[in-house]
């Protein structure tokens, strides 16, 4: 069989024009598919940044919450209720809000403020400068060093600013796995200081973070929380909810889906048309092979191999191209929201296989219909 | 044992009023070490007959035996195997792969027989030496002249040592002198005691090489006569 496949390979790659057209078609298609989906994955990663950075196993929230930024404050008693539940190791409040920081030059900059539980600082980021205990100091804030932090005038330890006429001081510089979606700097402080600095409603707790005694305790906790009219989600469930919100309720997912489908159609059109032309041009030779004693299935293997080789090469080139583009974009935009995930790769691979299958199916049908007698008649 | 035995062979296309009889009740034997010509005007059924003899076109009626084996009783796969191992084809338009080198083209039947690539190339090179164009082995067939392409096609047809060699209008794409030289070469160097060669042609200029000639008209054998090439 290897000899036949070698012939198939040579027939394909030696026809440089067609091979190049096939490769360009599939590469471009894969590039677009990966680019679109990785952009979406990157944005979703950023949209869920607070969830992943905090690392809580269970999040308690209002049932109407659709994304981490759209928290609906809960009354304080929920924290005590959660703490009293069976299977809860500890439960702490988390404040999430946005404010306007007045910088030293008098300009204003929107900031995202995360208030950590005063006693445990659960969910605190990893500090690269300063001590976390200093967050308890007067007006103490920790700034996340990311692509957005320069907007606070490149803050250092000791940099000051104002929020609602309250003084703030940077006491620590932190790094987090993912930065936020909205392009504003992130500040951490204590829960009590956060609600003191930011105007709040009567209820102040954005989320309650629960550490269960075991994974097996989570279903019971969810039932108990549900009885109180709220909802408990695991970290993965919360990320799914956020992703689904952007996917289905903002139009973003639909647009990405449409672009991905268009990319697929472009790739399929170019590939199927070129491959079919390639087969048509070699039809009499395939007929001659059949006359000489090649079996139909051997010709099918040849075509599938050719389609497979092209698909895999185009897939690899498409990924490479996309990676280069993302790397180049990050040189200019360090926080460029695009990330190639295994899911993106698998999706593109599946679509490329479909392109290869459809292209070769059309060609196979044509080749199997050739009668060796037609070769004599030609 | 005859190389080929054809009995009561008929082939028609269409049914009812549109039925066309391409070949009607043809019967003859072909022998080893014989160069048999099938001649006749266009539309006389020569190519249809050749296709039935070589296991490519199923007859509506009659039998074809190659070395006593009724080929049309074989399954499709066995029939393909029979063609691969027993019959060598030289097509009118050669049907060489332009994207393969000459030697790779010649090696194709051996590759189909699952021979290792290197071995197949080696044997293909020997076949090219036999037809006198080994020096062109690395070129694309597109860069060869018509006569050279014909020789490549012959090398491809004989590389797997077939018992039956069929040539469909071997001089049609060649000038008179080249065509004559090709057929002379086939008769002199390719025909042997273990091989039967059948040539379909309407080129009278090469009839001198025929051991026997089957003359066809309107799908019927009009006459089987000894050719000028009969020893």
Coordinates of C-alpha atoms in Angstrom, one line a residue:
Chain A
X1 CA 0.0 0.0 0.0
X2 CA 2.8 2.4 0.7
X3 CA 3.9 2.4 -2.9
X4 CA 0.5 3.4 -4.1
X5 CA 0.4 6.2 -1.5
X6 CA 3.8 7.3 -2.6
X7 CA 2.5 7.6 -6.1
X8 CA -0.5 9.5 -4.8
X9 CA 1.8 11.8 -2.9
X10 CA 4.0 12.5 -5.9
X11 CA 1.0 13.1 -8.1
X12 CA -0.3 15.7 -5.6
X13 CA 2.9 17.6 -4.7
X14 CA 4.3 17.6 -8.2
X15 CA 1.3 19.3 -9.5
X16 CA 2.6 22.5 -7.8
X17 CA -0.1 24.9 -8.9
X18 CA -3.0 22.8 -7.7
X19 CA -1.2 21.7 -4.5
X20 CA -0.5 25.4 -3.7
X21 CA -4.1 26.3 -4.4
X22 CA -5.3 23.5 -2.1
X23 CA -2.9 24.5 0.6
X24 CA -3.7 28.2 0.4
X25 CA -7.4 27.4 0.6
X26 CA -7.2 25.2 3.6
X27 CA -4.5 27.3 5.3
X28 CA -6.6 30.4 4.9
X29 CA -9.7 28.6 6.2
X30 CA -7.9 27.2 9.2
X31 CA -6.3 30.5 9.9
X32 CA -9.6 32.3 9.9
X33 CA -11.3 29.6 12.0
X34 CA -8.6 29.5 14.6
X35 CA -8.3 33.3 14.7
X36 CA -12.0 33.8 15.2
X37 CA -12.4 31.1 17.9
X38 CA -9.1 32.0 19.7
X39 CA -10.2 35.6 19.8
X40 CA -13.5 34.5 21.4
X41 CA -11.6 32.2 23.8
X42 CA -9.3 35.0 24.7
X43 CA -12.2 37.3 25.4
X44 CA -14.0 34.7 27.5
X45 CA -10.8 34.0 29.4
X46 CA -10.7 37.7 30.2
X47 CA -14.4 37.9 31.0
X48 CA -13.9 35.1 33.6
X49 CA -10.6 36.5 34.9
X50 CA -11.9 37.4 38.3
X51 CA -13.3 33.9 38.7
X52 CA -10.1 32.1 37.7
X53 CA -7.9 34.6 39.6
X54 CA -9.9 34.2 42.8
X55 CA -9.8 30.4 42.8
X56 CA -12.9 29.8 44.9
X57 CA -14.5 26.4 44.5
X58 CA -18.1 27.6 45.0
X59 CA -19.5 31.0 44.2
X60 CA -22.8 32.1 45.7
X61 CA -24.7 34.7 43.8
X62 CA -28.1 36.1 42.9
X63 CA -29.9 33.9 40.4
X64 CA -30.0 36.8 37.9
X65 CA -26.3 37.1 37.6
X66 CA -25.1 36.5 34.1
X67 CA -21.5 37.6 34.2
X68 CA -19.0 38.2 37.0
X69 CA -19.1 41.9 36.4
X70 CA -22.9 42.1 36.7
X71 CA -23.1 41.1 40.3
X72 CA -26.2 41.8 42.3
X73 CA -25.5 42.6 46.0
X74 CA -26.7 40.1 48.5
X75 CA -27.6 40.8 52.2
X76 CA -25.0 40.1 54.8
X77 CA -27.0 37.3 56.4
X78 CA -26.3 35.1 53.4
X79 CA -22.7 34.9 54.5
X80 CA -23.7 33.7 58.0
X81 CA -26.2 31.3 56.5
X82 CA -23.6 29.8 54.2
X83 CA -21.2 29.4 57.1
X84 CA -23.7 27.4 59.0
X85 CA -24.4 25.0 56.2
X86 CA -23.2 21.4 56.4
X87 CA -20.2 20.7 54.2
X88 CA -18.9 24.3 54.3
X89 CA -15.4 24.6 55.5
X90 CA -15.5 28.4 55.3
X91 CA -17.4 31.1 53.5
X92 CA -16.2 34.6 52.9
X93 CA -17.7 37.7 51.2
X94 CA -16.3 39.3 48.0
X95 CA -16.9 42.7 46.8
X96 CA -16.7 43.6 43.1
X97 CA -17.2 47.1 41.9
X98 CA -16.0 49.8 39.7
X99 CA -14.8 53.3 40.6
X100 CA -13.1 56.3 39.3
X101 CA -9.6 57.0 40.5
X102 CA -8.4 60.6 40.4
X103 CA -4.7 60.5 39.6
X104 CA -2.0 62.8 40.7
X105 CA -2.1 64.8 37.5
X106 CA -5.8 65.4 38.1
X107 CA -7.1 63.1 35.5
X108 CA -9.6 60.3 36.1
X109 CA -9.3 56.7 35.3
X110 CA -11.9 53.9 35.7
X111 CA -10.7 51.0 37.9
X112 CA -12.1 47.7 38.9
X113 CA -12.1 47.2 42.6
X114 CA -12.1 43.8 44.3
X115 CA -12.7 43.8 48.1
X116 CA -11.3 40.7 49.8
X117 CA -12.6 39.3 53.1
X118 CA -10.9 41.3 55.8
X119 CA -10.0 38.4 58.0
X120 CA -8.8 35.8 55.5
X121 CA -8.0 37.8 52.3
X122 CA -9.2 34.8 50.5
X123 CA -8.7 35.1 46.8
X124 CA -5.7 37.4 47.1
X125 CA -3.4 37.7 44.2
X126 CA 0.3 36.7 44.2
X127 CA 2.4 39.7 45.1
X128 CA 5.6 40.5 43.2
X129 CA 6.3 43.6 45.2
X130 CA 5.2 44.6 48.8
X131 CA 3.7 42.6 51.6
X132 CA 0.1 41.5 51.6
X133 CA -0.3 42.5 55.3
X134 CA 0.1 46.1 54.2
X135 CA -3.3 46.0 52.6
X136 CA -4.6 46.5 56.2
X137 CA -2.6 49.7 56.4
X138 CA -4.4 52.9 56.0
X139 CA -5.7 53.4 52.5
X140 CA -3.9 50.3 51.3
X141 CA -4.5 49.0 47.8
X142 CA -2.7 46.4 45.7
X143 CA -2.6 47.0 42.0
X144 CA -2.4 44.2 39.4
X145 CA 0.5 44.7 37.1
X146 CA -0.8 44.0 33.6
X147 CA -1.3 45.8 30.3
X148 CA -3.8 48.1 31.9
X149 CA -1.8 49.2 35.1
X150 CA 0.2 51.9 33.3
X151 CA -3.1 53.8 33.0
X152 CA -2.7 54.5 36.7
X153 CA 0.5 56.5 35.9
X154 CA 2.7 53.4 36.1
X155 CA 2.0 52.9 39.8
X156 CA 4.8 51.9 42.2
X157 CA 4.8 51.2 45.9
X158 CA 3.6 54.4 47.5
X159 CA 1.8 55.8 44.5
X160 CA -1.3 57.7 45.7
X161 CA -4.6 58.4 44.1
X162 CA -8.1 59.3 45.2
X163 CA -11.4 57.4 44.9
X164 CA -14.5 59.4 45.8
X165 CA -12.3 61.8 47.8
X166 CA -10.8 59.0 49.7
X167 CA -7.0 58.6 49.5
X168 CA -5.6 55.4 48.2
X169 CA -2.0 54.2 48.4
X170 CA -0.4 51.4 46.5
X171 CA 1.1 49.0 49.0
X172 CA 1.6 46.0 46.8
X173 CA 2.0 45.1 43.1
X174 CA 0.5 41.8 42.1
X175 CA 0.3 39.5 39.1
X176 CA -2.7 37.4 38.2
X177 CA -3.1 34.6 35.6
X178 CA -5.6 36.6 33.5
X179 CA -6.5 40.3 33.3
X180 CA -9.9 41.7 32.8
X181 CA -12.0 42.2 29.7
X182 CA -12.8 45.9 30.0
X183 CA -9.4 47.4 29.7
X184 CA -9.2 49.1 33.1
X185 CA -6.7 48.5 35.9
X186 CA -7.6 46.2 38.8
X187 CA -7.2 47.2 42.4
X188 CA -7.4 44.8 45.4
X189 CA -8.3 46.0 48.9
X190 CA -10.2 44.8 51.9
X191 CA -13.9 44.2 51.8
X192 CA -14.6 46.9 54.4
X193 CA -12.5 49.5 52.7
X194 CA -14.1 48.7 49.3
X195 CA -17.6 49.3 50.6
X196 CA -16.4 52.4 52.4
X197 CA -14.8 53.9 49.2
X198 CA -17.4 52.9 46.7
X199 CA -21.1 54.1 47.1
X200 CA -23.0 50.9 47.8
X201 CA -26.6 49.8 48.1
X202 CA -28.0 48.5 51.4
X203 CA -26.7 45.1 50.6
X204 CA -22.9 45.0 50.0
X205 CA -21.8 41.4 49.3
X206 CA -21.3 40.8 45.6
X207 CA -20.5 37.1 46.0
X208 CA -19.9 34.6 48.8
X209 CA -17.0 32.4 48.2
X210 CA -17.3 28.9 49.7
X211 CA -14.6 26.4 50.4
X212 CA -16.4 23.0 50.8
X213 CA -15.1 20.3 53.1
X214 CA -15.1 18.0 50.1
X215 CA -16.2 17.9 46.5
X216 CA -19.0 15.5 47.5
X217 CA -20.4 18.3 49.8
X218 CA -21.0 20.7 46.9
X219 CA -24.4 19.3 45.7
X220 CA -25.8 19.6 49.2
X221 CA -24.5 23.2 49.5
X222 CA -26.1 24.0 46.2
X223 CA -29.5 22.7 47.4
X224 CA -29.3 24.6 50.7
X225 CA -28.3 27.9 48.9
X226 CA -31.1 27.3 46.5
X227 CA -33.6 27.1 49.3
X228 CA -32.6 30.6 50.3
X229 CA -33.4 31.9 46.9
X230 CA -29.8 32.2 45.7
X231 CA -27.6 30.1 43.6
X232 CA -24.3 28.3 44.2
X233 CA -22.1 27.5 41.2
X234 CA -18.8 25.8 41.0
X235 CA -15.9 27.7 39.4
X236 CA -16.4 25.8 36.1
X237 CA -20.2 26.3 36.1
X238 CA -19.7 30.0 36.7
X239 CA -17.2 30.3 33.8
X240 CA -19.7 28.4 31.6
X241 CA -22.5 30.8 32.6
X242 CA -20.3 33.8 31.7
X243 CA -19.3 32.2 28.4
X244 CA -22.9 31.4 27.6
X245 CA -23.9 34.9 28.3
X246 CA -21.4 36.4 25.9
X247 CA -22.1 33.6 23.4
X248 CA -25.9 33.8 23.3
X249 CA -27.0 37.1 24.8
X250 CA -24.5 39.7 23.4
X251 CA -24.4 38.7 19.7
X252 CA -20.6 38.2 20.1
X253 CA -20.8 34.4 19.9
X254 CA -23.2 34.5 17.0
X255 CA -20.9 36.7 15.0
X256 CA -17.9 34.5 15.8
X257 CA -20.0 31.5 14.8
X258 CA -21.0 33.1 11.5
X259 CA -17.4 34.1 10.7
X260 CA -16.2 30.6 11.6
X261 CA -18.9 29.1 9.3
X262 CA -17.9 31.5 6.5
X263 CA -14.3 30.5 6.9
X264 CA -15.3 26.9 6.7
X265 CA -17.3 27.5 3.6
X266 CA -14.4 29.4 2.0
X267 CA -12.0 26.6 2.7
X268 CA -14.5 24.0 1.5
X269 CA -15.2 25.8 -1.7
X270 CA -11.6 26.3 -2.7
X271 CA -10.5 22.9 -1.6
X272 CA -13.4 20.9 -3.1
X273 CA -13.3 22.8 -6.4
X274 CA -9.5 22.5 -6.7
X275 CA -9.4 18.9 -5.7
X276 CA -12.2 18.1 -8.1
X277 CA -10.3 19.8 -10.9
X278 CA -7.2 17.9 -10.0
X279 CA -9.1 14.7 -10.2
X280 CA -10.8 15.6 -13.5
X281 CA -7.4 16.4 -15.0
X282 CA -6.1 13.0 -14.0
X283 CA -9.3 11.1 -14.7
X284 CA -8.1 9.3 -17.7
X285 CA -5.0 8.2 -15.8
X286 CA -7.1 6.9 -12.9
X287 CA -9.0 5.1 -15.6
X288 CA -5.8 3.7 -17.0
X289 CA -4.8 2.5 -13.5
X290 CA -8.1 0.8 -13.2
X291 CA -7.6 -0.9 -16.5
X292 CA -4.2 -2.0 -15.5
X293 CA -5.7 -3.7 -12.4
X294 CA -6.0 -1.1 -9.7
X295 CA -9.0 -1.8 -7.5
X296 CA -11.6 0.8 -6.8
X297 CA -10.7 0.9 -3.1
X298 CA -7.0 1.5 -4.0
X299 CA -8.0 4.6 -6.0
X300 CA -10.1 5.7 -3.0
X301 CA -7.1 5.3 -0.7
X302 CA -5.1 7.4 -3.0
X303 CA -7.6 10.2 -3.1
X304 CA -8.2 10.1 0.7
X305 CA -4.5 10.1 1.3
X306 CA -4.1 13.1 -1.0
X307 CA -7.0 15.0 0.7
X308 CA -5.6 14.0 4.1
X309 CA -2.1 15.2 3.3
X310 CA -3.4 18.5 2.1
X311 CA -5.7 18.9 5.0
X312 CA -3.0 18.2 7.6
X313 CA -0.4 20.4 5.9
X314 CA -3.0 23.2 5.6
X315 CA -4.0 22.7 9.2
X316 CA -0.5 23.0 10.4
X317 CA 0.2 26.1 8.2
X318 CA -3.0 27.7 9.4
X319 CA -2.1 27.2 13.0
X320 CA 1.4 28.5 12.4
X321 CA 0.1 31.6 10.6
X322 CA -2.4 32.3 13.4
X323 CA 0.3 31.8 16.1
X324 CA 2.6 34.3 14.2
X325 CA -0.3 36.8 14.0
X326 CA -1.1 36.5 17.7
X327 CA 2.6 36.8 18.6
X328 CA 3.0 39.8 16.3
X329 CA -0.2 41.4 17.7
X330 CA 1.1 41.0 21.3
X331 CA 4.3 42.9 20.4
X332 CA 2.1 45.9 19.8
X333 CA -0.8 45.1 22.2
X334 CA 0.6 43.1 25.2
X335 CA -2.9 42.2 26.4
X336 CA -4.2 41.1 23.1
X337 CA -7.3 39.0 23.8
X338 CA -6.6 35.9 21.8
X339 CA -5.7 32.5 23.0
X340 CA -5.4 29.2 21.1
X341 CA -7.0 26.5 23.2
X342 CA -7.1 22.8 22.6
X343 CA -10.8 23.3 22.0
X344 CA -10.1 25.7 19.1
X345 CA -7.6 23.3 17.7
X346 CA -10.0 20.4 17.9
X347 CA -12.8 22.4 16.3
X348 CA -10.6 23.5 13.4
X349 CA -9.2 20.0 13.0
X350 CA -12.7 18.6 12.9
X351 CA -13.8 21.2 10.3
X352 CA -10.6 20.5 8.2
X353 CA -11.5 16.8 8.3
X354 CA -15.0 17.6 7.1
X355 CA -13.4 19.8 4.3
X356 CA -11.1 16.9 3.3
X357 CA -14.0 14.4 3.5
X358 CA -16.4 16.4 1.4
X359 CA -13.6 17.3 -1.2
X360 CA -12.5 13.7 -1.5
X361 CA -16.1 12.3 -1.5
X362 CA -16.9 14.4 -4.6
X363 CA -13.6 13.2 -6.2
X364 CA -14.1 9.6 -5.2
X365 CA -17.6 9.5 -6.7
X366 CA -16.2 10.7 -10.0
X367 CA -13.2 8.3 -10.0
X368 CA -15.3 5.3 -9.0
X369 CA -17.6 6.0 -12.0
X370 CA -14.8 5.8 -14.5
X371 CA -15.1 2.7 -16.7
X372 CA -11.7 1.4 -17.9
X373 CA -13.4 0.9 -21.3
X374 CA -13.7 4.7 -21.5
X375 CA -9.9 4.9 -21.7
X376 CA -9.9 2.7 -24.8
X377 CA -12.7 4.7 -26.3
X378 CA -10.9 8.0 -25.8
Chain B
X1 CA -2.9 -24.2 -24.3
X2 CA -4.1 -21.2 -26.1
X3 CA -3.3 -17.7 -24.8
X4 CA -6.9 -16.6 -25.5
X5 CA -10.0 -18.5 -26.5
X6 CA -13.0 -16.3 -27.4
X7 CA -16.3 -18.1 -28.1
X8 CA -19.6 -16.7 -29.3
X9 CA -18.7 -13.2 -28.0
X10 CA -21.3 -10.5 -28.4
X11 CA -21.7 -7.1 -27.0
X12 CA -24.5 -4.6 -27.5
X13 CA -25.2 -1.2 -26.1
X14 CA -28.8 0.0 -25.4
X15 CA -32.0 -2.0 -25.5
X16 CA -34.9 -2.2 -27.8
X17 CA -35.0 0.2 -30.7
X18 CA -31.8 1.9 -29.5
X19 CA -29.8 -1.3 -29.3
X20 CA -26.5 -1.2 -31.2
X21 CA -24.6 -4.4 -31.8
X22 CA -21.0 -3.6 -31.3
X23 CA -19.6 -7.2 -31.6
X24 CA -21.6 -10.2 -32.8
X25 CA -20.8 -13.8 -32.2
X26 CA -17.0 -13.6 -32.5
X27 CA -15.0 -16.7 -32.0
X28 CA -11.3 -17.2 -32.4
X29 CA -8.1 -18.4 -30.6
X30 CA -4.9 -16.4 -30.0
X31 CA -1.7 -18.2 -29.4
X32 CA 1.5 -17.6 -27.6
X33 CA 4.4 -16.2 -29.7
X34 CA 1.8 -14.8 -32.0
X35 CA 1.3 -11.2 -33.0
X36 CA -2.4 -10.9 -33.8
X37 CA -3.9 -7.9 -35.5
X38 CA -7.5 -6.9 -35.2
X39 CA -8.2 -4.6 -38.1
X40 CA -11.2 -2.9 -39.6
X41 CA -12.7 0.5 -40.2
X42 CA -13.8 2.9 -37.4
X43 CA -16.9 1.6 -35.6
X44 CA -16.3 -2.0 -36.7
X45 CA -16.0 -3.2 -33.0
X46 CA -12.3 -3.6 -32.8
X47 CA -11.8 -1.7 -29.5
X48 CA -14.9 -3.3 -28.0
X49 CA -13.6 -6.7 -28.8
X50 CA -10.2 -5.9 -27.4
X51 CA -11.8 -4.7 -24.2
X52 CA -13.7 -7.9 -23.8
X53 CA -10.6 -10.0 -24.5
X54 CA -8.6 -8.1 -21.9
X55 CA -11.1 -8.2 -19.1
X56 CA -12.2 -4.6 -19.2
X57 CA -15.7 -4.8 -20.8
X58 CA -18.1 -7.5 -19.8
X59 CA -19.7 -9.2 -22.9
X60 CA -23.4 -9.7 -23.1
X61 CA -22.9 -13.2 -24.4
X62 CA -20.1 -15.7 -24.9
X63 CA -16.9 -16.5 -23.0
X64 CA -13.3 -15.4 -23.0
X65 CA -10.6 -17.8 -21.6
X66 CA -7.1 -16.7 -20.9
X67 CA -4.9 -19.7 -20.3
X68 CA -8.0 -21.8 -19.9
X69 CA -9.4 -19.5 -17.2
X70 CA -12.9 -18.1 -18.0
X71 CA -12.1 -14.5 -17.0
X72 CA -15.7 -13.3 -17.0
X73 CA -16.7 -15.8 -14.3
X74 CA -14.3 -14.1 -11.9
X75 CA -15.3 -11.6 -9.3
X76 CA -14.5 -7.9 -9.9
X77 CA -11.4 -8.1 -7.6
X78 CA -10.1 -11.3 -9.1
X79 CA -10.7 -9.9 -12.6
X80 CA -8.6 -6.8 -11.6
X81 CA -5.9 -9.1 -10.3
X82 CA -6.0 -11.1 -13.5
X83 CA -5.5 -7.9 -15.6
X84 CA -2.7 -6.9 -13.3
X85 CA -0.8 -10.1 -13.5
X86 CA -1.7 -11.4 -17.0
X87 CA -2.4 -8.4 -19.3
X88 CA -0.2 -5.5 -20.3
X89 CA -1.9 -2.5 -21.8
X90 CA -0.6 0.1 -24.3
X91 CA -3.3 2.8 -24.7
X92 CA -3.7 4.8 -27.8
X93 CA -3.0 8.1 -25.9
X94 CA -0.5 6.4 -23.6
X95 CA -2.1 7.8 -20.5
X96 CA 1.2 8.4 -18.7
X97 CA 1.2 10.5 -15.5
X98 CA 2.9 13.8 -16.4
X99 CA 3.6 14.5 -12.8
X100 CA 5.6 11.3 -12.3
X101 CA 9.0 10.7 -13.9
X102 CA 9.3 8.2 -16.8
X103 CA 10.7 5.5 -14.6
X104 CA 8.0 6.0 -12.0
X105 CA 5.4 5.7 -14.7
X106 CA 6.9 2.4 -15.8
X107 CA 7.0 1.2 -12.2
X108 CA 3.2 1.7 -11.6
X109 CA 2.1 -1.8 -12.4
X110 CA 4.7 -3.2 -10.1
X111 CA 3.6 -0.9 -7.3
X112 CA 0.0 -2.0 -7.9
X113 CA 1.4 -5.5 -7.4
X114 CA 2.7 -4.4 -4.0
X115 CA 6.3 -4.5 -4.9
X116 CA 8.7 -2.4 -2.8
X117 CA 9.3 1.0 -4.3
X118 CA 13.1 0.6 -4.8
X119 CA 12.7 -2.8 -6.3
X120 CA 9.9 -1.6 -8.6
X121 CA 12.1 1.4 -9.8
X122 CA 15.0 -1.0 -10.4
X123 CA 12.9 -3.3 -12.6
X124 CA 11.3 -0.3 -14.3
X125 CA 14.7 0.9 -15.2
X126 CA 15.5 -2.5 -16.7
X127 CA 12.3 -2.3 -18.7
X128 CA 13.2 1.2 -20.0
X129 CA 16.6 -0.2 -21.0
X130 CA 14.8 -2.9 -22.9
X131 CA 12.9 -0.3 -24.9
X132 CA 16.0 1.7 -25.3
X133 CA 15.2 4.9 -23.4
X134 CA 16.8 4.3 -20.0
X135 CA 18.6 7.6 -20.4
X136 CA 15.3 9.4 -20.2
X137 CA 14.3 7.7 -16.9
X138 CA 14.3 10.8 -14.8
X139 CA 12.4 13.0 -17.1
X140 CA 8.7 13.8 -17.2
X141 CA 6.9 12.0 -20.0
X142 CA 5.8 15.4 -21.2
X143 CA 9.4 16.1 -22.2
X144 CA 9.6 13.1 -24.4
X145 CA 8.7 12.8 -28.1
X146 CA 5.6 10.8 -29.2
X147 CA 7.8 7.8 -30.1
X148 CA 9.6 7.9 -26.8
X149 CA 6.3 8.1 -24.9
X150 CA 5.1 5.1 -26.8
X151 CA 8.2 3.2 -25.7
X152 CA 7.5 4.3 -22.1
X153 CA 4.0 3.0 -22.5
X154 CA 5.3 -0.3 -23.8
X155 CA 7.9 -0.5 -21.0
X156 CA 5.1 0.0 -18.5
X157 CA 3.0 -2.7 -20.2
X158 CA 5.8 -5.3 -20.2
X159 CA 7.4 -4.5 -16.8
X160 CA 5.4 -7.0 -15.0
X161 CA 6.0 -9.8 -17.6
X162 CA 2.4 -10.2 -18.8
X163 CA 1.3 -13.2 -20.9
X164 CA -0.9 -11.0 -23.0
X165 CA 0.1 -7.6 -24.4
X166 CA -2.6 -5.5 -26.0
X167 CA -1.9 -2.4 -28.0
X168 CA -4.7 -0.1 -29.0
X169 CA -3.9 1.8 -32.2
X170 CA -0.2 2.0 -31.3
X171 CA 0.7 4.1 -34.4
X172 CA -2.2 6.5 -34.3
X173 CA -0.3 9.2 -32.5
X174 CA 3.0 8.7 -34.3
X175 CA 4.3 9.5 -37.8
X176 CA 4.5 6.7 -40.2
X177 CA 8.2 5.9 -39.8
X178 CA 8.2 6.0 -36.0
X179 CA 5.0 3.9 -35.9
X180 CA 6.6 1.3 -38.1
X181 CA 9.7 1.2 -36.0
X182 CA 7.7 0.8 -32.8
X183 CA 5.8 -2.2 -34.1
X184 CA 8.9 -3.7 -35.6
X185 CA 10.5 -3.3 -32.2
X186 CA 7.6 -4.9 -30.4
X187 CA 7.6 -7.9 -32.8
X188 CA 11.4 -8.3 -32.6
X189 CA 12.1 -7.7 -28.9
X190 CA 8.9 -8.0 -26.9
X191 CA 7.2 -11.0 -28.5
X192 CA 8.4 -14.3 -27.1
X193 CA 7.2 -17.9 -26.6
X194 CA 5.4 -17.0 -23.4
X195 CA 3.6 -14.0 -24.8
X196 CA 0.7 -13.2 -27.1
X197 CA 0.4 -9.7 -28.6
X198 CA -2.8 -8.3 -29.8
X199 CA -2.8 -5.1 -31.8
X200 CA -5.9 -3.1 -32.7
X201 CA -5.2 -0.9 -35.7
X202 CA -6.5 0.4 -39.0
X203 CA -3.0 1.3 -40.1
X204 CA -2.2 -0.8 -43.2
X205 CA 1.4 0.3 -43.1
X206 CA 2.2 -2.0 -40.2
X207 CA 0.2 -5.1 -41.4
X208 CA 3.4 -6.7 -42.6
X209 CA 4.3 -7.5 -39.0
X210 CA 1.0 -9.5 -38.3
X211 CA 1.2 -13.2 -37.8
X212 CA -2.6 -13.3 -38.2
X213 CA -5.2 -10.7 -39.0
X214 CA -8.8 -10.7 -37.8
X215 CA -10.7 -8.4 -40.2
X216 CA -13.9 -6.9 -38.7
X217 CA -16.8 -5.1 -40.1
X218 CA -20.0 -4.0 -38.4
X219 CA -19.1 -6.0 -35.3
X220 CA -18.5 -9.3 -37.1
X221 CA -15.4 -11.1 -38.0
X222 CA -15.3 -11.1 -41.8
X223 CA -12.1 -13.0 -42.2
X224 CA -9.2 -14.4 -40.2
X225 CA -6.1 -14.7 -42.4
X226 CA -2.4 -15.3 -42.0
X227 CA -0.4 -12.1 -42.0
X228 CA 2.7 -11.2 -43.9
X229 CA 4.7 -11.6 -40.7
X230 CA 3.8 -15.2 -40.2
X231 CA 7.0 -17.2 -40.1

